[in-house]
Short mmCIF file of N, CA and C in Angstrom, two decimals:
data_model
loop_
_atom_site.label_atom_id
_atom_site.label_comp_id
_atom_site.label_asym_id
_atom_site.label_seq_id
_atom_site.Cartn_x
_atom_site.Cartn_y
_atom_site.Cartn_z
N UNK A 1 0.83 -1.18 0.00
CA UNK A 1 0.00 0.00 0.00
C UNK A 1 0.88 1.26 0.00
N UNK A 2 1.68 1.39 0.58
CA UNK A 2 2.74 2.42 0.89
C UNK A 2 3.44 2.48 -0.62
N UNK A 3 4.02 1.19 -1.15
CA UNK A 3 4.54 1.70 -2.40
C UNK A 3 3.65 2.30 -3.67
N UNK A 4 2.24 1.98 -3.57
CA UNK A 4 1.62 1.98 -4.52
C UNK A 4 0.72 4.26 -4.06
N UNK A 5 1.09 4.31 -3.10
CA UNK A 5 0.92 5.60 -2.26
C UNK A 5 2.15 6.34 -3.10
N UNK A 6 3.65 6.17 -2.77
CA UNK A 6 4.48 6.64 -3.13
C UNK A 6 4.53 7.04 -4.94
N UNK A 7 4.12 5.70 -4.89
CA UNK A 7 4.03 5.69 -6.72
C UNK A 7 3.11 7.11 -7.16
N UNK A 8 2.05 7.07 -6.34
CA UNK A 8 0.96 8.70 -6.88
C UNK A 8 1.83 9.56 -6.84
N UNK A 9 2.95 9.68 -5.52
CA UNK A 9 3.01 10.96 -5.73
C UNK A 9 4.21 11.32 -6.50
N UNK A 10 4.82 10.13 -7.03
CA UNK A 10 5.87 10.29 -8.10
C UNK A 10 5.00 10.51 -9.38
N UNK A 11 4.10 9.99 -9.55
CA UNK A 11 3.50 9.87 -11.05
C UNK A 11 2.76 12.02 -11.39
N UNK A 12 2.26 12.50 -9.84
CA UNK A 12 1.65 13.85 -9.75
C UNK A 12 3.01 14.64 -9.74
N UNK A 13 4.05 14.35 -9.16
CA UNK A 13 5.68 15.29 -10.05
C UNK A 13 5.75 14.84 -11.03
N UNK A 14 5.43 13.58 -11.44
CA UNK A 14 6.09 13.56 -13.37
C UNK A 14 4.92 14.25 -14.10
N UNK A 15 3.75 14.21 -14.05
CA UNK A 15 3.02 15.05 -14.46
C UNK A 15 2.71 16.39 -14.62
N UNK A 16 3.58 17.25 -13.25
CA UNK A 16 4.07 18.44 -13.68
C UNK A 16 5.00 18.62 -13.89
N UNK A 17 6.41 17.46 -14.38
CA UNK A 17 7.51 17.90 -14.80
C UNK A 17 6.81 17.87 -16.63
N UNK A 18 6.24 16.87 -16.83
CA UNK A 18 5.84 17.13 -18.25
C UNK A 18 5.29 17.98 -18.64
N UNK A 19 3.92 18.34 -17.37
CA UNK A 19 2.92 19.87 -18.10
C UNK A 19 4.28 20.98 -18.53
N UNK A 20 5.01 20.87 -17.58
CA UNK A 20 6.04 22.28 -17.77
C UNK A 20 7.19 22.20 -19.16
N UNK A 21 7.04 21.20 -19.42
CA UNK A 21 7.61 20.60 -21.05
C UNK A 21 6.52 21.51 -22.36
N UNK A 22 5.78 21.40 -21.73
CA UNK A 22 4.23 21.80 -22.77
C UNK A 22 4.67 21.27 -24.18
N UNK A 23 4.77 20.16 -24.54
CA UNK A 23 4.35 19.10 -25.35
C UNK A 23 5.90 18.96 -26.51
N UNK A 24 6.95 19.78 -25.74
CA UNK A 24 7.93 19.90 -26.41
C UNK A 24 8.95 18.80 -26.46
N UNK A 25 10.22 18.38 -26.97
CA UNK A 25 10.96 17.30 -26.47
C UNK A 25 10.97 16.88 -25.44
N UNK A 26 10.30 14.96 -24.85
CA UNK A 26 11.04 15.18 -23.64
C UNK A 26 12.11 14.51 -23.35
N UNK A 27 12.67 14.39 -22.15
CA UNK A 27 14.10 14.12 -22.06
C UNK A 27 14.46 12.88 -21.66
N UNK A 28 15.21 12.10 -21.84
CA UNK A 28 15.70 10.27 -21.58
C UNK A 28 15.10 10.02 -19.71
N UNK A 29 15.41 10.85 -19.42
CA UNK A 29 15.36 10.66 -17.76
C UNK A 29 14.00 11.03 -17.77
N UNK A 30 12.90 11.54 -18.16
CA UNK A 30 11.29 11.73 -17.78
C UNK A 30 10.83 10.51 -18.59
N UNK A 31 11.49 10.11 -19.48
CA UNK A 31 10.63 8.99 -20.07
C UNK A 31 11.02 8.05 -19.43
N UNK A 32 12.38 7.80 -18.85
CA UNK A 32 12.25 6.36 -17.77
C UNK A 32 11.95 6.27 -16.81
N UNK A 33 11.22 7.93 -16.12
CA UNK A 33 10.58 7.68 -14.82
C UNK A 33 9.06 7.21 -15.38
N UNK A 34 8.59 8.01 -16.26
CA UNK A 34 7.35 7.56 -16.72
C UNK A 34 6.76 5.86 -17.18
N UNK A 35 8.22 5.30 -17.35
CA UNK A 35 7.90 3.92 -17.49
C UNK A 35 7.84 3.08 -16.62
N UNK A 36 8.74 4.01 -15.55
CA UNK A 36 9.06 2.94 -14.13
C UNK A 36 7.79 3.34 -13.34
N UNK A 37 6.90 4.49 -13.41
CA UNK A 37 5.84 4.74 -12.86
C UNK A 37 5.08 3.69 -13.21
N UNK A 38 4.84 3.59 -14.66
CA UNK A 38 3.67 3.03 -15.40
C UNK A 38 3.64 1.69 -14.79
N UNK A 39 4.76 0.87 -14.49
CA UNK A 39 5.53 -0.52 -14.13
C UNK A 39 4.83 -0.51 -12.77
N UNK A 40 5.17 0.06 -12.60
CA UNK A 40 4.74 -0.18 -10.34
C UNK A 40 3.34 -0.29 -10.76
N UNK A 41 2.86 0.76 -11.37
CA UNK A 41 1.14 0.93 -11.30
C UNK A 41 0.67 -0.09 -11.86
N UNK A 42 1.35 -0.94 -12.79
CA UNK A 42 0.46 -1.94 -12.81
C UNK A 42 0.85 -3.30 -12.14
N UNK A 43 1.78 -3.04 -12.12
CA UNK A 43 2.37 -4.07 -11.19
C UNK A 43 1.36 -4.08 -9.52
N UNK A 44 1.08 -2.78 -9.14
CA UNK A 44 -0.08 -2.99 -7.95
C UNK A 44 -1.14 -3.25 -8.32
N UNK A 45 -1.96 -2.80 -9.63
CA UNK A 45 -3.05 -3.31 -10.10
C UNK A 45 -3.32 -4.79 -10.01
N UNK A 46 -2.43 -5.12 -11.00
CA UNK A 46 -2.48 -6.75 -11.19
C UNK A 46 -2.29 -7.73 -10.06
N UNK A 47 -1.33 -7.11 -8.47
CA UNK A 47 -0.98 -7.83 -7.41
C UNK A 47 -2.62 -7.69 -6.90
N UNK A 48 -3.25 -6.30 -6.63
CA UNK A 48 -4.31 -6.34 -5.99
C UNK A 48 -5.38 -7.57 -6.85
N UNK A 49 -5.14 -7.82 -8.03
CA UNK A 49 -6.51 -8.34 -8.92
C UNK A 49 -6.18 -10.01 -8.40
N UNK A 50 -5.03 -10.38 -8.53
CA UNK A 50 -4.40 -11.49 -8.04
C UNK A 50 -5.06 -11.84 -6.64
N UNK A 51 -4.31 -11.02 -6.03
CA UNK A 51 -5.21 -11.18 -4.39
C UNK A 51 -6.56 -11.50 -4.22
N UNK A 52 -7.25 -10.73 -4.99
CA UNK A 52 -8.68 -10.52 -4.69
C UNK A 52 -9.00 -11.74 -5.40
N UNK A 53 -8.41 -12.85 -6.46
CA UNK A 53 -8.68 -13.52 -7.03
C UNK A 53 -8.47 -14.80 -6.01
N UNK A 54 -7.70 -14.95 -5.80
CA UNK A 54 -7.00 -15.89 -4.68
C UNK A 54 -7.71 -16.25 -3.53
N UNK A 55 -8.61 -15.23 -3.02
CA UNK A 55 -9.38 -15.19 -1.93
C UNK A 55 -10.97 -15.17 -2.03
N UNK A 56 -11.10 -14.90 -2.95
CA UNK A 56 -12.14 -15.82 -3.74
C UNK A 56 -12.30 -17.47 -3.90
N UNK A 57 -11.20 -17.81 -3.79
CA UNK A 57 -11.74 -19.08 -3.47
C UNK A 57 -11.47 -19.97 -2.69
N UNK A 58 -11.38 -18.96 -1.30
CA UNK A 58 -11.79 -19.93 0.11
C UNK A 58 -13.10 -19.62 0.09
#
């Protein structure tokens, strides 16, 4: 829960490091935070869907 917490508030700075780009080049280092964001986030998605799947059938 905590990482998937942390993850928002990295993903709400990459989102205003990009607004402040305003749609211009962006740079090697915002696109590999943006991927490593994207990664966690679904990486908690899919752990939570897992879980909830798992416990479903006790």
């Amino acid at each position: 829960m905590l990482l998937l917490s942390l993850n928002g508030v990295q993903a709400f700075a990459l989102h205003q490091r990009l607004a402040a780009v305003g749609g211009g080049p962006v740079s090697r280092r915002l696109m590999i935070r943006g991927a490593v964001t994207a990664s966690v986030s679904q990486a908690a998605w899919w752990g939570a869907v897992a879980i909830g799947f798992l416990n479903s059938q006790h």
